[in-house]
Short mmCIF file of C-alpha atoms and ligand atoms in Angstrom, two decimals:
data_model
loop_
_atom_site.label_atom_id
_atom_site.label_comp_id
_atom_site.label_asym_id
_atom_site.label_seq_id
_atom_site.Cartn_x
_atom_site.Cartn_y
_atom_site.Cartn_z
CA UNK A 11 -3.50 -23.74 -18.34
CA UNK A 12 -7.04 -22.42 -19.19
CA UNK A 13 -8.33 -19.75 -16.09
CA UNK A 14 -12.01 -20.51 -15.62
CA UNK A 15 -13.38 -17.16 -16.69
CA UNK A 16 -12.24 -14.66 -19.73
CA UNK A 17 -9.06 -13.41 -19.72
CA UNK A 18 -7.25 -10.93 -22.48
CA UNK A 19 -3.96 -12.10 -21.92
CA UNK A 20 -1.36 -15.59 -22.15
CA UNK A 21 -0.11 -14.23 -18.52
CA UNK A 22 -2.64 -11.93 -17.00
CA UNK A 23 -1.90 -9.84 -14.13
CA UNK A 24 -4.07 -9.55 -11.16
CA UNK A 25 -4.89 -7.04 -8.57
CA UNK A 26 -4.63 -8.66 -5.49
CA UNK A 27 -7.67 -8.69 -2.92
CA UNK A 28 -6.42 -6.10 -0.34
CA UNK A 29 -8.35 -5.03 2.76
CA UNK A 30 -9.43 -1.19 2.89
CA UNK A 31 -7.82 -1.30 -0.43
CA UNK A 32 -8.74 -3.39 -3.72
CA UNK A 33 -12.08 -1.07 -3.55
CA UNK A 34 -14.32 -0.18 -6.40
CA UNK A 35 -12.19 2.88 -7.24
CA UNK A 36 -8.58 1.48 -7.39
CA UNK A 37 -9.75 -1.89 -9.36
CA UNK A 38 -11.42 0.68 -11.87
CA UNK A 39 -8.37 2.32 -11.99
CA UNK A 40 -5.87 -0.72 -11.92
CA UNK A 41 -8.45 -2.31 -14.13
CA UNK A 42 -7.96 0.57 -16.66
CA UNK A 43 -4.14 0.29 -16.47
CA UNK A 44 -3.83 -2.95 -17.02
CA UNK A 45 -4.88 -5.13 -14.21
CA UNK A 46 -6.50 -8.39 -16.38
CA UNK A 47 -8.25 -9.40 -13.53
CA UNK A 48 -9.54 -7.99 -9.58
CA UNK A 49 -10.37 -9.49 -6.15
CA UNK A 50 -12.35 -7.87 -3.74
CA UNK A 51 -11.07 -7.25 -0.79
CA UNK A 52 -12.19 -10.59 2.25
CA UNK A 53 -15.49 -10.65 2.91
CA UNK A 54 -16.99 -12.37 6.04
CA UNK A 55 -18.94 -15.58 5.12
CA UNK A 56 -21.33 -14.95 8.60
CA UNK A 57 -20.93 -11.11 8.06
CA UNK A 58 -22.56 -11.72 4.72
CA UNK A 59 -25.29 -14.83 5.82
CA UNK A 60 -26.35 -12.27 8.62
CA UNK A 61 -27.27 -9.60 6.37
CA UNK A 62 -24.01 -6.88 7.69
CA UNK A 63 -24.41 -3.72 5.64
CA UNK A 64 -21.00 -2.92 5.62
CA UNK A 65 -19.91 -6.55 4.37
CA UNK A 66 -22.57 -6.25 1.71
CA UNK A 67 -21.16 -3.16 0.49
CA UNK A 68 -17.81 -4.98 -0.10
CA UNK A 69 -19.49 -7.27 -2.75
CA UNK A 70 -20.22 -4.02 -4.98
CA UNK A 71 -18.29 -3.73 -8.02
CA UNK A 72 -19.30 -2.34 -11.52
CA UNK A 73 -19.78 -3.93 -15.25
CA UNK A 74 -16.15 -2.41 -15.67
CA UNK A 75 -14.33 -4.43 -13.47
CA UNK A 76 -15.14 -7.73 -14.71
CA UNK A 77 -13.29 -10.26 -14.27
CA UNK A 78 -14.12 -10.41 -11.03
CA UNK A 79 -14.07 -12.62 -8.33
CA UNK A 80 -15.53 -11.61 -4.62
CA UNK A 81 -13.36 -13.62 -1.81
CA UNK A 82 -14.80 -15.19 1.03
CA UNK A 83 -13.80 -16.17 4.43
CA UNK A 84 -14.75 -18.50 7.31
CA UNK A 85 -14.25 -21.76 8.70
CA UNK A 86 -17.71 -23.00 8.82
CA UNK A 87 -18.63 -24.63 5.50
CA UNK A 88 -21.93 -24.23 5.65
CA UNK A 89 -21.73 -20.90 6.18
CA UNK A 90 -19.67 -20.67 3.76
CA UNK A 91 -21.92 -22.37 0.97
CA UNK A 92 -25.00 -20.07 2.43
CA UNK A 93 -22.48 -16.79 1.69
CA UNK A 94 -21.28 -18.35 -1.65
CA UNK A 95 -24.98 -18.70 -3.00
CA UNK A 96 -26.31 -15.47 -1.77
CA UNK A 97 -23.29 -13.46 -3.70
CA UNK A 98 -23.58 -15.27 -6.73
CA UNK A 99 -27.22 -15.04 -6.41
CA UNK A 100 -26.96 -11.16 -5.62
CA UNK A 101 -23.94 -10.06 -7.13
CA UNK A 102 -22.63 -12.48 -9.58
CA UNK A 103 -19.20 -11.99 -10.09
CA UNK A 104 -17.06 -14.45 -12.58
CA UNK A 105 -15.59 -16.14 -9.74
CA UNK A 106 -15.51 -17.25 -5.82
CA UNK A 107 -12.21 -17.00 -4.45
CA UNK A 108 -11.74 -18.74 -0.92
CA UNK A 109 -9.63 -16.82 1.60
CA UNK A 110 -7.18 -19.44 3.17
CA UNK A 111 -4.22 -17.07 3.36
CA UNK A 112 -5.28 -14.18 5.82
CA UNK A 113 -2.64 -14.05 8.90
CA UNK A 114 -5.13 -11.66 10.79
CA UNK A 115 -5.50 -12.67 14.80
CA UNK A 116 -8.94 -12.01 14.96
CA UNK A 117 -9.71 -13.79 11.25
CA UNK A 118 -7.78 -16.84 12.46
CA UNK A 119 -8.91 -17.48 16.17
CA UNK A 120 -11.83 -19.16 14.82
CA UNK A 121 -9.72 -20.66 12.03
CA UNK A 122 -10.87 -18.47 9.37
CA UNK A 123 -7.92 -17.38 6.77
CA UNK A 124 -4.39 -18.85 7.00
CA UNK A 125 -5.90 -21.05 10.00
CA UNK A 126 -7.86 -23.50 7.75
CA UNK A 127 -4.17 -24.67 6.85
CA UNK A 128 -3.81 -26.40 10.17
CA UNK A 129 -6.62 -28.62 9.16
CA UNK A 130 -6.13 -29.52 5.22
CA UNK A 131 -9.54 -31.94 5.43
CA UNK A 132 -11.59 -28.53 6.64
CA UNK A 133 -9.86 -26.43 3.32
CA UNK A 134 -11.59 -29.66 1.30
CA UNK A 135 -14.50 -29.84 2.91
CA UNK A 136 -14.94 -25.81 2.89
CA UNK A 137 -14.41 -26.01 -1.39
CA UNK A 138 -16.75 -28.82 -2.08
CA UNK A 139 -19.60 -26.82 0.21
CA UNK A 140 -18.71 -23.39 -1.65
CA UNK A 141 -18.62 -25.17 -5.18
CA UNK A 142 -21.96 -26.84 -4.91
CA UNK A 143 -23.86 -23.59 -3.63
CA UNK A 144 -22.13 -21.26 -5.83
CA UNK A 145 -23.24 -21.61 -9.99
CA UNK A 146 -20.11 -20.49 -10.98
CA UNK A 147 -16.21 -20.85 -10.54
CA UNK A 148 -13.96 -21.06 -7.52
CA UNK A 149 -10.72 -20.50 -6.50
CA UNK A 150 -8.64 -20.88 -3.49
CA UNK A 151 -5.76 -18.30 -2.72
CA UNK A 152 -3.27 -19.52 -0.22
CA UNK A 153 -0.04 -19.49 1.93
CA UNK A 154 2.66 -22.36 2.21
CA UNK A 155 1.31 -23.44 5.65
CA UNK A 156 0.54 -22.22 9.23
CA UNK A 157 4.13 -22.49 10.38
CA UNK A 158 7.80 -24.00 9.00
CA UNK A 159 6.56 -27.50 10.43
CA UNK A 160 3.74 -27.57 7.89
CA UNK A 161 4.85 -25.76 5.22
CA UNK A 162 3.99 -27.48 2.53
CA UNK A 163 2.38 -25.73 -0.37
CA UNK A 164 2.39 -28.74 -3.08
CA UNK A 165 0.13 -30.52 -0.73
CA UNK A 166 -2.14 -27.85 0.52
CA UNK A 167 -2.62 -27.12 -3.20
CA UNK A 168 -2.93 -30.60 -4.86
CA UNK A 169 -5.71 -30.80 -1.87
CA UNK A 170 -7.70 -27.61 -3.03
CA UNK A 171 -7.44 -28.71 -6.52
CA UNK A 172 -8.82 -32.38 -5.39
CA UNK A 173 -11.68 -30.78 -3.74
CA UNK A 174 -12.34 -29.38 -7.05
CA UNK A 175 -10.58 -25.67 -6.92
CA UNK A 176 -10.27 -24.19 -10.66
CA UNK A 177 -7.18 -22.17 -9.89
CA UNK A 178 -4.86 -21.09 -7.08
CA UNK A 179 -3.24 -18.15 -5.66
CA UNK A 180 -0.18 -19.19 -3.95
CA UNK A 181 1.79 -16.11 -1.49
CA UNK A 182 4.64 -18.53 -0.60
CA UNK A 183 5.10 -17.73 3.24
CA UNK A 184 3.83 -19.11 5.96
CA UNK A 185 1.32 -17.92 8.56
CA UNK A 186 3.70 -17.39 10.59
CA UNK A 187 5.68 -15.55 8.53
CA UNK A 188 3.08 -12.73 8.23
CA UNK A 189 4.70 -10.53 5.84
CA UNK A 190 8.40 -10.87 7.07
CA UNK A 191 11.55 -12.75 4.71
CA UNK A 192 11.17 -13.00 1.40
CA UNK A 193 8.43 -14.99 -0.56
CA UNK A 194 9.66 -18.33 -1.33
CA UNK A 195 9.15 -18.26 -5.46
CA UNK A 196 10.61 -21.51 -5.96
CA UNK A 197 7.50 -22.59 -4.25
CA UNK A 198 5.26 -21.01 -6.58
CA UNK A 199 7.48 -23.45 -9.24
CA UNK A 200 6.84 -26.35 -6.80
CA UNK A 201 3.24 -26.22 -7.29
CA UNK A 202 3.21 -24.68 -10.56
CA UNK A 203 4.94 -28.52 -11.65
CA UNK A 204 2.46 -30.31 -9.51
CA UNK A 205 -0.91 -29.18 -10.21
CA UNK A 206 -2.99 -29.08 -13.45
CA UNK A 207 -5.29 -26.14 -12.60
CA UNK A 208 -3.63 -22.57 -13.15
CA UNK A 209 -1.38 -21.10 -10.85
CA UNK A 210 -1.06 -17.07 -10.12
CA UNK A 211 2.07 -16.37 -8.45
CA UNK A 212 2.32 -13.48 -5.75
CA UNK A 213 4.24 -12.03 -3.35
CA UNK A 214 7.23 -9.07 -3.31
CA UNK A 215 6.34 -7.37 -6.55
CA UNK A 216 7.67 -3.95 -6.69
CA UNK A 217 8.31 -3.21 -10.46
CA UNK A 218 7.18 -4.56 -13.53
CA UNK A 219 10.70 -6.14 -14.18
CA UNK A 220 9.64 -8.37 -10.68
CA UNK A 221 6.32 -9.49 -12.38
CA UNK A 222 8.60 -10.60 -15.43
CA UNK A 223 11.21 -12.39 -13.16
CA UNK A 224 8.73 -14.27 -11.30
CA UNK A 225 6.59 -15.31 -14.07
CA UNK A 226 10.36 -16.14 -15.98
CA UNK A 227 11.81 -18.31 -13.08
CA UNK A 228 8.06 -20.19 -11.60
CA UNK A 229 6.38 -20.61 -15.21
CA UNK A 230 3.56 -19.47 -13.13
CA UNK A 231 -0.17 -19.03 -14.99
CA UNK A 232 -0.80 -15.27 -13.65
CA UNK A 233 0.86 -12.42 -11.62
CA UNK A 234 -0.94 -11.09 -8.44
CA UNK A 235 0.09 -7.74 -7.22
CA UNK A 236 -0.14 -6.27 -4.08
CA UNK A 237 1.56 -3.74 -2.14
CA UNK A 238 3.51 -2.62 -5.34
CA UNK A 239 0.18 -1.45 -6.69
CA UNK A 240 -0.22 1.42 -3.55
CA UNK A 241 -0.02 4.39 -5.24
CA UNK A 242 1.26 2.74 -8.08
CA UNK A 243 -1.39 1.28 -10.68
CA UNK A 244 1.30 2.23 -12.88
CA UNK A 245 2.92 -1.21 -12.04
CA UNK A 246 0.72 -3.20 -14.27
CA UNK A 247 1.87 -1.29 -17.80
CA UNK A 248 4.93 -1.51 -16.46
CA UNK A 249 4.69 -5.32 -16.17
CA UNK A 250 2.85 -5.71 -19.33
CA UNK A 251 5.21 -4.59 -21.64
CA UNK A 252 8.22 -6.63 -19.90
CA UNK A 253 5.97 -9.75 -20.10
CA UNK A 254 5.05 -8.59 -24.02
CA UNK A 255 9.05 -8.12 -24.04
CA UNK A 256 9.29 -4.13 -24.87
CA UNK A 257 10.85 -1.93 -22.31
CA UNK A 258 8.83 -0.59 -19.66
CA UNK A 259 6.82 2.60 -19.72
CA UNK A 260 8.75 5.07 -17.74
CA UNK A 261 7.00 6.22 -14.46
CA UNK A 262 4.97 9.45 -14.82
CA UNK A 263 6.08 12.95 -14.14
CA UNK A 264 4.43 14.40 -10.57
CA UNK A 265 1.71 16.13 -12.57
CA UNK A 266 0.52 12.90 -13.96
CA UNK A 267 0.37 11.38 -10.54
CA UNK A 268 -1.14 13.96 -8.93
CA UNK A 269 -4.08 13.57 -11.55
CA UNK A 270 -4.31 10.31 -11.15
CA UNK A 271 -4.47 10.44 -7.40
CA UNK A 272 -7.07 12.97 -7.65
CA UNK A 273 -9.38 10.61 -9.89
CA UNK A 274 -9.12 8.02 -8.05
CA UNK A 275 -10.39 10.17 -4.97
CA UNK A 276 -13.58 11.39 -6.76
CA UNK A 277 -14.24 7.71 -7.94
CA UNK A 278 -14.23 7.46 -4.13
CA UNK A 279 -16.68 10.08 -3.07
CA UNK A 280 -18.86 9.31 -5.76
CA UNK A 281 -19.48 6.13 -4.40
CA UNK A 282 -19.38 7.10 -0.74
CA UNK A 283 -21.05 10.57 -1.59
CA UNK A 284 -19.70 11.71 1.99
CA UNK A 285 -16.79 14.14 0.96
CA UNK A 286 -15.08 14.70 4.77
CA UNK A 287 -15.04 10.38 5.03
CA UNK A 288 -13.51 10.09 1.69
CA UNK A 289 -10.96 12.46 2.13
CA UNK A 290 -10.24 11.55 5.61
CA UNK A 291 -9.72 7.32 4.42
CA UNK A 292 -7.75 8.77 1.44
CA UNK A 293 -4.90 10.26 3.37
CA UNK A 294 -3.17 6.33 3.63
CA UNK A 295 -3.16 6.79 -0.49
CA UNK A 296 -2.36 10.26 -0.80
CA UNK A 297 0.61 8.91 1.13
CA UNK A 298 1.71 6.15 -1.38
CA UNK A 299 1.01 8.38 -4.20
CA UNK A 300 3.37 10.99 -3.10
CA UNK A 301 6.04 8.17 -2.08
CA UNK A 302 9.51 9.00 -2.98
CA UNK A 303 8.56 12.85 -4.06
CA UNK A 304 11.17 15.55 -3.56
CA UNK A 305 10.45 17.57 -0.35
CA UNK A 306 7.69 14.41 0.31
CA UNK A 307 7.83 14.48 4.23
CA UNK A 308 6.16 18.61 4.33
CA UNK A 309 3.92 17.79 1.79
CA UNK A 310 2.19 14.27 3.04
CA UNK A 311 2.10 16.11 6.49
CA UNK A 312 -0.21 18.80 4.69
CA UNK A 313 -1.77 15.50 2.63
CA UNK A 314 -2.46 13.79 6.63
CA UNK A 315 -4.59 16.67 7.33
CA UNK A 316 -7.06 17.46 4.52
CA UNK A 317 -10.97 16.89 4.86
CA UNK A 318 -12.14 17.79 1.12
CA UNK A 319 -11.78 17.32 -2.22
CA UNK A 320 -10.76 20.82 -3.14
CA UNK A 321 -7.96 20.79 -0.60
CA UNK A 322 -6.44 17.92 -2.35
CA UNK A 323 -6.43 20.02 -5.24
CA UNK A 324 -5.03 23.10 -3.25
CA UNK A 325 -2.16 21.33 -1.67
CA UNK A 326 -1.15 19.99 -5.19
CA UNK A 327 -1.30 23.18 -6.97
CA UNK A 328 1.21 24.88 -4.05
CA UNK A 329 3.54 22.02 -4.71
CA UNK A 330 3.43 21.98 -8.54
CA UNK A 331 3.39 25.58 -8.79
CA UNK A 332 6.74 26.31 -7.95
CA UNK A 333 8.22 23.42 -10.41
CA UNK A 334 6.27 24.46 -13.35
CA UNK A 335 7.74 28.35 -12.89
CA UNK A 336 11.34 26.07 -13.07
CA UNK A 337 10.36 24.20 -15.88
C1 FMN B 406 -3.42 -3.95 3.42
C2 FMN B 406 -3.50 -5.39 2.98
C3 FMN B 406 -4.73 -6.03 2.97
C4 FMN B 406 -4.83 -7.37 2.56
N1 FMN B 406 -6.05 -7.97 2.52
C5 FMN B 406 -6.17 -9.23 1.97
C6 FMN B 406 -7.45 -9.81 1.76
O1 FMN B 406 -8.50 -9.23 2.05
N2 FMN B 406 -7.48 -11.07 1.22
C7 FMN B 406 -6.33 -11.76 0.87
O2 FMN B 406 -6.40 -12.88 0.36
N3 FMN B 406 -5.12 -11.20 1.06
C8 FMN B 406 -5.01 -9.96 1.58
N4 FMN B 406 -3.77 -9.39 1.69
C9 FMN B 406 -2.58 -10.13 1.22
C10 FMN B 406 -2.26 -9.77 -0.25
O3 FMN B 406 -3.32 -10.10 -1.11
C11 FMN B 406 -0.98 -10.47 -0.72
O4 FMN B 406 -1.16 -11.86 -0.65
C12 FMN B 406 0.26 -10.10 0.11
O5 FMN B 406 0.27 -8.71 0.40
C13 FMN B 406 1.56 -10.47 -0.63
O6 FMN B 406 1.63 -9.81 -1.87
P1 FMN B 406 2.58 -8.49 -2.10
O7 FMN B 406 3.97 -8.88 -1.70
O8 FMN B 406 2.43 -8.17 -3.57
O9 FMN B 406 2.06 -7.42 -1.20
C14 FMN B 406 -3.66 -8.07 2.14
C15 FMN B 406 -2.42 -7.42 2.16
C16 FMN B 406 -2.34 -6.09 2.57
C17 FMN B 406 -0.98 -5.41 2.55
#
């Protein structure tokens, strides 16, 4: 199944849109290890029609990270058309990617996100508005359903595609569900058999070997990854040479890490060019990054406290220092 905008690969992998996360930086970075394609993170259809600074900013990505596709949410479909035409207008990114999976209280109280699945006619009538305003492609990512009594992802898809969706996302739980159990895969086979648009299956990828079992058991068109990528852009070699059928890269030594944290930091303050609010929001990565380390508790509790760049570096150097004079 063709995706509506260039691709490299049979089975690309995707970095999923992510809140706080799925920034500039990290899709440069996940871009450059292997991520095919990036979302940005949701942005807010009236945030964006009302001229919000801080939801503009979200629509900024670089040459680099194409393919791209900005996501949108809101229930309003006129809204939703007016923030469709202004990004592609303003931004132009390959793609438009309609949020109808987002559990958040506040995003769903006025039906935005995973609400719109209550009301399957509002998902359709929220596409057609978005695809006639925006010039280029769209694409829905959703859940199963708003609860167990309307789960039912085959139909909520088969309606997006009606409404003239190019592709879906599918993260097979239910609102409801929020991120508890265990994503329902056969699902993502369920819808995989009855739509013709491609389908990227996500949900509870933590290794590369994951990506390869879940593209092996749905037949699924593409591979969106998460939380497996925090700290971890390492995930989508790793899943690219199981899907090309080699072994996977090991993961990197600490050094390695460590460097890579530490670029994707400065990619950070060069874009916010405020060094004490960079290093301040960085401290949730620094955290994932150093996930798993020997002796990880004393460090991140140094990590949880810097303000700068340079004592990034510092706290680093202490911890490597001591394992270099070992090895
Ligand atoms: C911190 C965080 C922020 C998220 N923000 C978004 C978002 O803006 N848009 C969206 O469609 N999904 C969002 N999601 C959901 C993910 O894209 C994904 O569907 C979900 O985490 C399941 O995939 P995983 O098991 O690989 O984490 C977010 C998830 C997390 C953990």
């Amino acid at each position: 199944m063709q995706f509506p905008y260039p691709v490299r690969h049979r089975v690309p992998l995707f970095l999923a849109p992510m809140a706080g996360v799925s920034e500039p930086p990290f899709r440069r970075l996940c871009r450059s290890f292997g991520a095919d394609v990036v979302v940005s993170e949701f942005l807010s259809s009236e945030g964006l029609r009302r001229g919000v600074k801080s939801v503009h900013d979200g629509a900024y990505f670089t040459p680099q990270e194409r393919p791209i596709g900005i996501q949108l949410y809101g229930a309003d479909p006129a809204a939703m058309a007016e923030a469709a035409e202004l990004v592609s207008y303003h931004y132009a990114p390959d793609f438009i990617d309609i949020n109808f999976g987002c559990p958040v209280k506040k995003v769903v109280r006025r039906n935005g996100g995973s609400g719109c699945l209550k009301d399957l006619a509002l998902v359709q009538q929220i596409i057609r508005a978005v695809k006639q305003a925006a010039d280029r492609p769209v694409t829905v990512k959703i859940r199963s359903g708003w609860d167990e009594s309307t789960r039912q992802p085959v139909e909520i898809a088969l309606r997006c595609r009606d409404a003239g969706a190019l592709a879906v996302t599918l993260h097979p739980r239910t609102r409801a569900q929020l991120y508890t159990g265990r994503a329902a895969w056969d699902e993502i086979a369920a819808v995989k058999a009855a739509v013709d648009i491609p389908v990227v299956g996500n949900g509870d990828i933590k290794t590369g070997e994951d990506a390869y079992r879940m593209w092996q058991q749905t037949g699924c068109d593409g591979v969106m990854i998460a939380r497996g990528s925090f700290g971890n852009p390492w995930i989508f070699q790793q899943a690219r040479d199981r899907l090309d059928g080699r072994a996977p890269r090991p993961m990197p030594g600490v050094a390695e890490r460590f460097a890579v944290a530490l670029q994707h930091a400065r990619l950070q303050l060069e874009i916010q060019g405020d060094e004490r609010r960079t290093a301040v929001e960085f401290r949730k990565h620094l955290g994932w990054y150093t996930r798993g380390l020997p002796q990880a508790a004393a460090l991140r509790r140094r990590l949880h406290q810097i303000e700068s760049m340079s004592e990034i570096e510092r706290v680093f150097r202490d911890y490597l220092e001591p394992l270099q004079a070992v090895g």
